[in-house]
């Protein structure tokens, strides 16, 4: 039940009125449920806009995240060094551009010089949430080693913030990520399952790769050194080894040489090199020792799908 009416006055125009009955939603039911983190998390917020700071702190508090605002990296590092727990880093990307922390239109390594310094002080680096104006478009930042990061457009909506935080802190993949699930359907990953050994010593890189492989339906086993790779292959055969080229004890190249020399032909895995080197010489070095394929870091899911598809094809 409701009512609508109009009042008009010649030469002045019309005024429309309406009355509608709406139900009241209690405040505790108005927002979605908490994202069920194990416990309250701690975040550092890089933002010089006081009003935005207050709004973000309130929104993050609803998601069980306590926020400490900082305005400089030295301030953040001091807090970390004095025992401040940091599970999440939140950056106002536009503020960082305005203050010169990031210079757009430069190469990624020049853009990320600030992050390199932060990685040296906070290791491993927590997941990063970037806030940016929608007019700026998609921000392009790549890091080596890669970091877990999500960009959210301003003004920040609760649902978008919730999904971003859940993805970063709970390793949750939103159902709307059709761009990620599409390669899985096309490649037939579920039809021809592969046993995968992930050889990677960097904890952040491990987490990134586990997320990518998880999206494709795989649960790989981990090895952090070349010697661990050899021990794992001695225990059981694997269809694929995703081999970081730079590892302690034995690097990926020497580990591959030993695999090709010591493991019987029927147990030989398909070896995919993972390296930040992007030159022809890097690729040739990997293939010359017996690696089968090559992906560059940071690894994109399209590269991974292509490499695994090749591993499933019968040789010869």
mmCIF file of C-alpha atoms in Angstrom:
data_model
loop_
_atom_site.group_PDB
_atom_site.id
_atom_site.type_symbol
_atom_site.label_atom_id
_atom_site.label_comp_id
_atom_site.label_asym_id
_atom_site.label_seq_id
_atom_site.Cartn_x
_atom_site.Cartn_y
_atom_site.Cartn_z
ATOM 1 C CA UNK A 1 0.000 0.000 0.000
ATOM 2 C CA UNK A 2 1.180 3.478 -0.822
ATOM 3 C CA UNK A 3 0.159 6.746 -2.383
ATOM 4 C CA UNK A 4 1.398 9.007 -5.185
ATOM 5 C CA UNK A 5 0.139 12.395 -6.262
ATOM 6 C CA UNK A 6 1.167 15.500 -8.179
ATOM 7 C CA UNK A 7 0.720 19.217 -7.527
ATOM 8 C CA UNK A 8 1.009 21.602 -10.486
ATOM 9 C CA UNK A 9 1.129 25.374 -10.699
ATOM 10 C CA UNK A 10 0.800 27.149 -14.009
ATOM 11 C CA UNK A 11 4.041 28.775 -15.063
ATOM 12 C CA UNK A 12 6.079 27.162 -12.252
ATOM 13 C CA UNK A 13 5.921 23.435 -12.931
ATOM 14 C CA UNK A 14 4.868 20.266 -11.125
ATOM 15 C CA UNK A 15 5.838 18.574 -7.866
ATOM 16 C CA UNK A 16 5.454 14.820 -7.495
ATOM 17 C CA UNK A 17 4.897 13.235 -4.080
ATOM 18 C CA UNK A 18 4.787 9.598 -3.030
ATOM 19 C CA UNK A 19 4.424 7.547 0.129
ATOM 20 C CA UNK A 20 5.601 3.939 0.234
ATOM 21 C CA UNK A 21 5.754 1.476 3.101
ATOM 22 C CA UNK A 22 9.136 -0.197 3.556
ATOM 23 C CA UNK A 23 10.229 -2.807 6.057
ATOM 24 C CA UNK A 24 12.913 -1.924 8.609
ATOM 25 C CA UNK A 25 16.136 -3.920 8.520
ATOM 26 C CA UNK A 26 17.980 -3.979 11.875
ATOM 27 C CA UNK A 27 21.562 -2.765 11.638
ATOM 28 C CA UNK A 28 23.022 -6.156 12.498
ATOM 29 C CA UNK A 29 21.142 -7.721 9.556
ATOM 30 C CA UNK A 30 21.843 -4.947 7.082
ATOM 31 C CA UNK A 31 25.347 -6.049 6.207
ATOM 32 C CA UNK A 32 26.540 -9.424 5.071
ATOM 33 C CA UNK A 33 27.903 -11.824 7.634
ATOM 34 C CA UNK A 34 31.570 -11.625 8.640
ATOM 35 C CA UNK A 35 33.932 -13.439 6.321
ATOM 36 C CA UNK A 36 34.748 -15.966 9.039
ATOM 37 C CA UNK A 37 38.432 -15.264 9.378
ATOM 38 C CA UNK A 38 40.111 -17.329 12.057
ATOM 39 C CA UNK A 39 40.594 -14.250 14.214
ATOM 40 C CA UNK A 40 40.851 -10.490 13.935
ATOM 41 C CA UNK A 41 43.557 -9.550 11.453
ATOM 42 C CA UNK A 42 45.814 -6.506 11.431
ATOM 43 C CA UNK A 43 46.273 -4.187 8.457
ATOM 44 C CA UNK A 44 48.487 -1.207 7.688
ATOM 45 C CA UNK A 45 46.677 1.467 5.674
ATOM 46 C CA UNK A 46 48.786 3.788 3.490
ATOM 47 C CA UNK A 47 46.514 6.807 3.000
ATOM 48 C CA UNK A 48 46.899 10.540 3.638
ATOM 49 C CA UNK A 49 43.193 11.319 3.174
ATOM 50 C CA UNK A 50 41.768 11.556 6.688
ATOM 51 C CA UNK A 51 38.124 11.156 5.632
ATOM 52 C CA UNK A 52 38.907 8.118 3.505
ATOM 53 C CA UNK A 53 40.980 6.648 6.339
ATOM 54 C CA UNK A 54 38.010 6.797 8.699
ATOM 55 C CA UNK A 55 35.630 5.237 6.166
ATOM 56 C CA UNK A 56 38.028 2.421 5.296
ATOM 57 C CA UNK A 57 38.830 1.649 8.907
ATOM 58 C CA UNK A 58 35.109 1.310 9.606
ATOM 59 C CA UNK A 59 34.522 -0.933 6.586
ATOM 60 C CA UNK A 60 37.502 -3.140 7.398
ATOM 61 C CA UNK A 61 36.436 -3.394 11.045
ATOM 62 C CA UNK A 62 33.169 -4.945 9.830
ATOM 63 C CA UNK A 63 35.343 -7.619 8.198
ATOM 64 C CA UNK A 64 37.207 -8.352 11.446
ATOM 65 C CA UNK A 65 40.278 -6.351 10.464
ATOM 66 C CA UNK A 66 41.894 -3.803 12.771
ATOM 67 C CA UNK A 67 43.568 -1.036 10.787
ATOM 68 C CA UNK A 68 46.563 1.138 11.646
ATOM 69 C CA UNK A 69 46.935 4.178 9.352
ATOM 70 C CA UNK A 70 50.418 5.188 8.178
ATOM 71 C CA UNK A 71 51.541 7.849 5.715
ATOM 72 C CA UNK A 72 55.133 6.802 4.945
ATOM 73 C CA UNK A 73 57.023 3.560 4.451
ATOM 74 C CA UNK A 74 59.483 4.459 7.198
ATOM 75 C CA UNK A 75 56.554 4.797 9.596
ATOM 76 C CA UNK A 76 55.240 1.389 8.531
ATOM 77 C CA UNK A 77 58.655 -0.228 8.905
ATOM 78 C CA UNK A 78 59.063 1.263 12.396
ATOM 79 C CA UNK A 79 55.743 -0.248 13.441
ATOM 80 C CA UNK A 80 56.740 -3.649 12.053
ATOM 81 C CA UNK A 81 60.113 -3.495 13.803
ATOM 82 C CA UNK A 82 58.433 -2.673 17.130
ATOM 83 C CA UNK A 83 56.181 -5.733 16.975
ATOM 84 C CA UNK A 84 53.181 -4.526 14.955
ATOM 85 C CA UNK A 85 51.493 -7.566 13.394
ATOM 86 C CA UNK A 86 50.659 -7.058 9.720
ATOM 87 C CA UNK A 87 48.402 -9.483 7.841
ATOM 88 C CA UNK A 88 47.391 -7.083 5.060
ATOM 89 C CA UNK A 89 48.761 -3.947 3.386
ATOM 90 C CA UNK A 90 46.204 -1.472 2.011
ATOM 91 C CA UNK A 91 47.467 1.183 -0.421
ATOM 92 C CA UNK A 92 45.754 4.228 -1.905
ATOM 93 C CA UNK A 93 47.290 3.905 -5.355
ATOM 94 C CA UNK A 94 46.313 7.439 -6.389
ATOM 95 C CA UNK A 95 47.938 8.927 -3.298
ATOM 96 C CA UNK A 96 51.101 6.980 -4.089
ATOM 97 C CA UNK A 97 51.162 8.420 -7.612
ATOM 98 C CA UNK A 98 50.542 11.965 -6.357
ATOM 99 C CA UNK A 99 53.340 11.757 -3.789
ATOM 100 C CA UNK A 100 55.804 10.179 -6.213
ATOM 101 C CA UNK A 101 55.931 6.736 -4.571
ATOM 102 C CA UNK A 102 54.842 5.283 -7.915
ATOM 103 C CA UNK A 103 55.644 6.970 -11.228
ATOM 104 C CA UNK A 104 53.271 5.845 -13.945
ATOM 105 C CA UNK A 105 54.395 4.999 -17.477
ATOM 106 C CA UNK A 106 57.669 3.551 -16.211
ATOM 107 C CA UNK A 107 58.824 -0.028 -16.413
ATOM 108 C CA UNK A 108 57.424 -2.308 -13.736
ATOM 109 C CA UNK A 109 60.757 -2.632 -11.956
ATOM 110 C CA UNK A 110 61.029 1.164 -11.698
ATOM 111 C CA UNK A 111 57.438 1.469 -10.530
ATOM 112 C CA UNK A 112 57.999 -1.092 -7.825
ATOM 113 C CA UNK A 113 61.226 0.273 -6.337
ATOM 114 C CA UNK A 114 59.272 1.291 -3.239
ATOM 115 C CA UNK A 115 57.982 -2.248 -2.882
ATOM 116 C CA UNK A 116 61.449 -3.743 -3.075
ATOM 117 C CA UNK A 117 62.463 -1.639 -0.069
ATOM 118 C CA UNK A 118 59.329 -2.715 1.772
ATOM 119 C CA UNK A 119 59.963 -6.391 0.953
ATOM 120 C CA UNK A 120 63.418 -6.118 2.470
ATOM 121 C CA UNK A 121 61.905 -4.859 5.731
ATOM 122 C CA UNK A 122 58.813 -7.098 5.804
ATOM 123 C CA UNK A 123 59.607 -10.638 4.687
ATOM 124 C CA UNK A 124 57.516 -12.371 3.561
ATOM 125 C CA UNK A 125 55.426 -9.446 2.331
ATOM 126 C CA UNK A 126 51.729 -9.708 3.318
ATOM 127 C CA UNK A 127 48.966 -9.619 0.686
ATOM 128 C CA UNK A 128 48.381 -6.157 -0.801
ATOM 129 C CA UNK A 129 45.102 -4.361 -1.533
ATOM 130 C CA UNK A 130 45.310 -1.411 -3.943
ATOM 131 C CA UNK A 131 42.560 1.249 -4.038
ATOM 132 C CA UNK A 132 42.306 3.293 -7.228
ATOM 133 C CA UNK A 133 39.902 5.637 -9.010
ATOM 134 C CA UNK A 134 37.776 3.850 -11.589
ATOM 135 C CA UNK A 135 38.683 6.531 -14.162
ATOM 136 C CA UNK A 136 42.307 5.403 -14.014
ATOM 137 C CA UNK A 137 41.367 2.031 -15.434
ATOM 138 C CA UNK A 138 43.113 -1.223 -14.609
ATOM 139 C CA UNK A 139 46.443 -0.640 -12.903
ATOM 140 C CA UNK A 140 49.350 -2.627 -14.277
ATOM 141 C CA UNK A 141 51.902 -3.634 -11.676
ATOM 142 C CA UNK A 142 53.857 -6.883 -11.779
ATOM 143 C CA UNK A 143 56.341 -7.943 -9.154
ATOM 144 C CA UNK A 144 59.176 -10.426 -8.904
ATOM 145 C CA UNK A 145 58.881 -12.287 -6.691
ATOM 146 C CA UNK A 146 55.130 -12.029 -7.255
ATOM 147 C CA UNK A 147 52.866 -10.848 -4.455
ATOM 148 C CA UNK A 148 49.255 -11.593 -3.653
ATOM 149 C CA UNK A 149 47.406 -8.445 -4.659
ATOM 150 C CA UNK A 150 43.944 -7.222 -5.623
ATOM 151 C CA UNK A 151 42.856 -3.809 -6.945
ATOM 152 C CA UNK A 152 39.515 -2.264 -5.918
ATOM 153 C CA UNK A 153 37.981 0.826 -7.522
ATOM 154 C CA UNK A 154 36.987 3.877 -5.483
ATOM 155 C CA UNK A 155 34.528 4.731 -4.097
ATOM 156 C CA UNK A 156 34.979 1.435 -2.278
ATOM 157 C CA UNK A 157 31.791 -0.602 -2.039
ATOM 158 C CA UNK A 158 31.317 -3.030 0.832
ATOM 159 C CA UNK A 159 30.699 -6.035 -1.398
ATOM 160 C CA UNK A 160 33.816 -5.372 -3.492
ATOM 161 C CA UNK A 161 35.949 -4.859 -0.400
ATOM 162 C CA UNK A 162 34.586 -8.010 1.186
ATOM 163 C CA UNK A 163 35.373 -10.109 -1.897
ATOM 164 C CA UNK A 164 38.873 -8.659 -2.166
ATOM 165 C CA UNK A 165 39.694 -9.299 1.489
ATOM 166 C CA UNK A 166 38.241 -12.789 1.364
ATOM 167 C CA UNK A 167 40.295 -13.574 -1.727
ATOM 168 C CA UNK A 168 43.502 -12.277 -0.151
ATOM 169 C CA UNK A 169 43.177 -13.651 3.375
ATOM 170 C CA UNK A 170 41.098 -16.800 2.964
ATOM 171 C CA UNK A 171 42.450 -17.990 -0.409
ATOM 172 C CA UNK A 172 38.861 -17.837 -1.659
ATOM 173 C CA UNK A 173 38.185 -17.687 -5.374
ATOM 174 C CA UNK A 174 34.977 -15.690 -6.111
ATOM 175 C CA UNK A 175 32.464 -17.542 -8.243
ATOM 176 C CA UNK A 176 32.351 -14.605 -10.651
ATOM 177 C CA UNK A 177 35.919 -15.187 -11.867
ATOM 178 C CA UNK A 178 34.821 -16.623 -15.194
ATOM 179 C CA UNK A 179 38.073 -15.522 -16.821
ATOM 180 C CA UNK A 180 39.894 -17.972 -14.569
ATOM 181 C CA UNK A 181 37.492 -20.881 -14.841
ATOM 182 C CA UNK A 182 37.202 -20.664 -18.636
ATOM 183 C CA UNK A 183 40.639 -22.156 -19.400
ATOM 184 C CA UNK A 184 39.838 -25.103 -17.158
ATOM 185 C CA UNK A 185 36.779 -26.010 -19.197
ATOM 186 C CA UNK A 186 38.600 -25.513 -22.505
ATOM 187 C CA UNK A 187 41.703 -27.453 -21.561
ATOM 188 C CA UNK A 188 39.918 -30.473 -20.136
ATOM 189 C CA UNK A 189 42.034 -30.388 -16.998
ATOM 190 C CA UNK A 190 39.551 -32.463 -15.022
ATOM 191 C CA UNK A 191 39.394 -35.090 -17.783
ATOM 192 C CA UNK A 192 43.120 -35.879 -17.686
ATOM 193 C CA UNK A 193 44.356 -35.320 -14.146
ATOM 194 C CA UNK A 194 48.055 -34.830 -13.583
ATOM 195 C CA UNK A 195 50.187 -35.466 -10.535
ATOM 196 C CA UNK A 196 52.243 -32.308 -10.036
ATOM 197 C CA UNK A 197 55.331 -31.536 -7.979
ATOM 198 C CA UNK A 198 55.847 -27.813 -7.381
ATOM 199 C CA UNK A 199 59.527 -26.988 -6.857
ATOM 200 C CA UNK A 200 59.691 -23.485 -5.368
ATOM 201 C CA UNK A 201 61.586 -22.152 -2.351
ATOM 202 C CA UNK A 202 59.959 -18.708 -2.004
ATOM 203 C CA UNK A 203 56.925 -18.790 0.318
ATOM 204 C CA UNK A 204 55.045 -16.054 -1.530
ATOM 205 C CA UNK A 205 55.689 -17.704 -4.893
ATOM 206 C CA UNK A 206 54.501 -21.010 -3.426
ATOM 207 C CA UNK A 207 51.230 -19.459 -2.353
ATOM 208 C CA UNK A 208 50.679 -17.793 -5.722
ATOM 209 C CA UNK A 209 51.287 -21.045 -7.601
ATOM 210 C CA UNK A 210 49.125 -23.077 -5.227
ATOM 211 C CA UNK A 211 46.282 -20.641 -5.844
ATOM 212 C CA UNK A 212 46.655 -20.837 -9.611
ATOM 213 C CA UNK A 213 46.854 -24.624 -9.613
ATOM 214 C CA UNK A 214 43.953 -24.840 -7.178
ATOM 215 C CA UNK A 215 41.814 -22.867 -9.600
ATOM 216 C CA UNK A 216 42.556 -25.522 -12.193
ATOM 217 C CA UNK A 217 41.606 -28.323 -9.818
ATOM 218 C CA UNK A 218 45.104 -29.454 -8.838
ATOM 219 C CA UNK A 219 46.615 -30.070 -5.406
ATOM 220 C CA UNK A 220 50.364 -30.265 -6.049
ATOM 221 C CA UNK A 221 52.988 -31.503 -3.633
ATOM 222 C CA UNK A 222 55.732 -29.093 -2.618
ATOM 223 C CA UNK A 223 59.521 -29.188 -2.695
ATOM 224 C CA UNK A 224 61.644 -26.215 -1.632
ATOM 225 C CA UNK A 225 65.084 -27.320 -2.856
ATOM 226 C CA UNK A 226 66.612 -29.340 -5.649
ATOM 227 C CA UNK A 227 67.501 -32.111 -3.216
ATOM 228 C CA UNK A 228 63.875 -32.271 -2.045
ATOM 229 C CA UNK A 229 62.782 -32.616 -5.673
ATOM 230 C CA UNK A 230 65.089 -35.594 -6.189
ATOM 231 C CA UNK A 231 63.908 -37.190 -2.946
ATOM 232 C CA UNK A 232 60.253 -36.737 -3.914
ATOM 233 C CA UNK A 233 60.817 -38.299 -7.348
ATOM 234 C CA UNK A 234 62.636 -41.191 -5.708
ATOM 235 C CA UNK A 235 59.560 -41.897 -3.568
ATOM 236 C CA UNK A 236 57.026 -41.809 -6.400
ATOM 237 C CA UNK A 237 56.645 -40.712 -10.031
ATOM 238 C CA UNK A 238 55.051 -37.388 -11.002
ATOM 239 C CA UNK A 239 53.563 -36.414 -14.329
ATOM 240 C CA UNK A 240 54.776 -32.818 -14.105
ATOM 241 C CA UNK A 241 57.451 -30.934 -12.188
ATOM 242 C CA UNK A 242 57.042 -27.146 -12.105
ATOM 243 C CA UNK A 243 60.692 -26.260 -11.546
ATOM 244 C CA UNK A 244 61.923 -22.936 -10.210
ATOM 245 C CA UNK A 245 65.259 -22.294 -11.895
ATOM 246 C CA UNK A 246 66.783 -20.579 -8.846
ATOM 247 C CA UNK A 247 66.684 -22.769 -5.731
ATOM 248 C CA UNK A 248 69.100 -23.484 -2.869
ATOM 249 C CA UNK A 249 71.238 -26.648 -2.701
ATOM 250 C CA UNK A 250 70.714 -27.506 -6.354
ATOM 251 C CA UNK A 251 69.266 -25.018 -8.798
ATOM 252 C CA UNK A 252 66.574 -26.042 -11.250
ATOM 253 C CA UNK A 253 69.010 -26.595 -14.103
ATOM 254 C CA UNK A 254 71.299 -28.967 -12.200
ATOM 255 C CA UNK A 255 68.304 -30.744 -10.671
ATOM 256 C CA UNK A 256 66.917 -31.369 -14.160
ATOM 257 C CA UNK A 257 70.256 -32.774 -15.334
ATOM 258 C CA UNK A 258 70.245 -35.268 -12.455
ATOM 259 C CA UNK A 259 66.630 -36.241 -13.111
ATOM 260 C CA UNK A 260 67.364 -36.973 -16.767
ATOM 261 C CA UNK A 261 70.512 -38.941 -15.873
ATOM 262 C CA UNK A 262 69.258 -41.036 -12.964
ATOM 263 C CA UNK A 263 65.531 -41.719 -13.385
ATOM 264 C CA UNK A 264 64.394 -44.530 -15.651
ATOM 265 C CA UNK A 265 62.605 -43.434 -18.867
ATOM 266 C CA UNK A 266 59.132 -44.659 -17.884
ATOM 267 C CA UNK A 267 59.254 -42.544 -14.701
ATOM 268 C CA UNK A 268 60.530 -39.353 -16.316
ATOM 269 C CA UNK A 269 58.361 -36.292 -15.531
ATOM 270 C CA UNK A 270 57.429 -33.450 -17.841
ATOM 271 C CA UNK A 271 59.510 -30.535 -16.506
ATOM 272 C CA UNK A 272 58.325 -26.942 -16.826
ATOM 273 C CA UNK A 273 60.880 -24.237 -16.010
ATOM 274 C CA UNK A 274 59.744 -21.188 -14.009
ATOM 275 C CA UNK A 275 62.041 -18.170 -14.063
ATOM 276 C CA UNK A 276 61.995 -14.388 -14.093
ATOM 277 C CA UNK A 277 64.532 -14.427 -16.929
ATOM 278 C CA UNK A 278 62.761 -13.594 -20.171
ATOM 279 C CA UNK A 279 65.589 -13.710 -22.719
ATOM 280 C CA UNK A 280 66.142 -16.225 -25.486
ATOM 281 C CA UNK A 281 69.321 -17.299 -23.688
ATOM 282 C CA UNK A 282 67.330 -18.070 -20.516
ATOM 283 C CA UNK A 283 64.904 -20.203 -22.486
ATOM 284 C CA UNK A 284 67.679 -22.033 -24.334
ATOM 285 C CA UNK A 285 69.521 -22.724 -21.068
ATOM 286 C CA UNK A 286 66.420 -24.411 -19.666
ATOM 287 C CA UNK A 287 65.696 -26.485 -22.759
ATOM 288 C CA UNK A 288 69.339 -27.493 -23.219
ATOM 289 C CA UNK A 289 69.428 -29.377 -19.899
ATOM 290 C CA UNK A 290 66.293 -31.355 -20.715
ATOM 291 C CA UNK A 291 63.401 -29.206 -19.546
ATOM 292 C CA UNK A 292 60.288 -29.606 -21.688
ATOM 293 C CA UNK A 293 58.647 -26.195 -21.414
ATOM 294 C CA UNK A 294 59.217 -22.720 -20.050
ATOM 295 C CA UNK A 295 57.016 -20.126 -18.301
ATOM 296 C CA UNK A 296 58.136 -16.696 -17.160
ATOM 297 C CA UNK A 297 57.430 -15.180 -13.753
ATOM 298 C CA UNK A 298 55.071 -13.893 -12.612
ATOM 299 C CA UNK A 299 53.286 -16.947 -13.990
ATOM 300 C CA UNK A 300 49.956 -16.202 -15.658
ATOM 301 C CA UNK A 301 47.189 -18.758 -15.563
ATOM 302 C CA UNK A 302 47.055 -18.823 -19.379
ATOM 303 C CA UNK A 303 50.729 -19.858 -19.481
ATOM 304 C CA UNK A 304 50.101 -22.542 -16.896
ATOM 305 C CA UNK A 305 47.124 -23.975 -18.760
ATOM 306 C CA UNK A 306 49.128 -24.125 -21.993
ATOM 307 C CA UNK A 307 52.063 -25.869 -20.317
ATOM 308 C CA UNK A 308 49.852 -28.452 -18.601
ATOM 309 C CA UNK A 309 47.966 -29.100 -21.837
ATOM 310 C CA UNK A 310 51.269 -29.936 -23.529
ATOM 311 C CA UNK A 311 52.167 -32.265 -20.660
ATOM 312 C CA UNK A 312 48.950 -34.237 -21.226
ATOM 313 C CA UNK A 313 49.628 -34.852 -24.904
ATOM 314 C CA UNK A 314 51.221 -38.213 -25.697
ATOM 315 C CA UNK A 315 54.843 -37.935 -26.836
ATOM 316 C CA UNK A 316 55.813 -38.765 -30.365
#
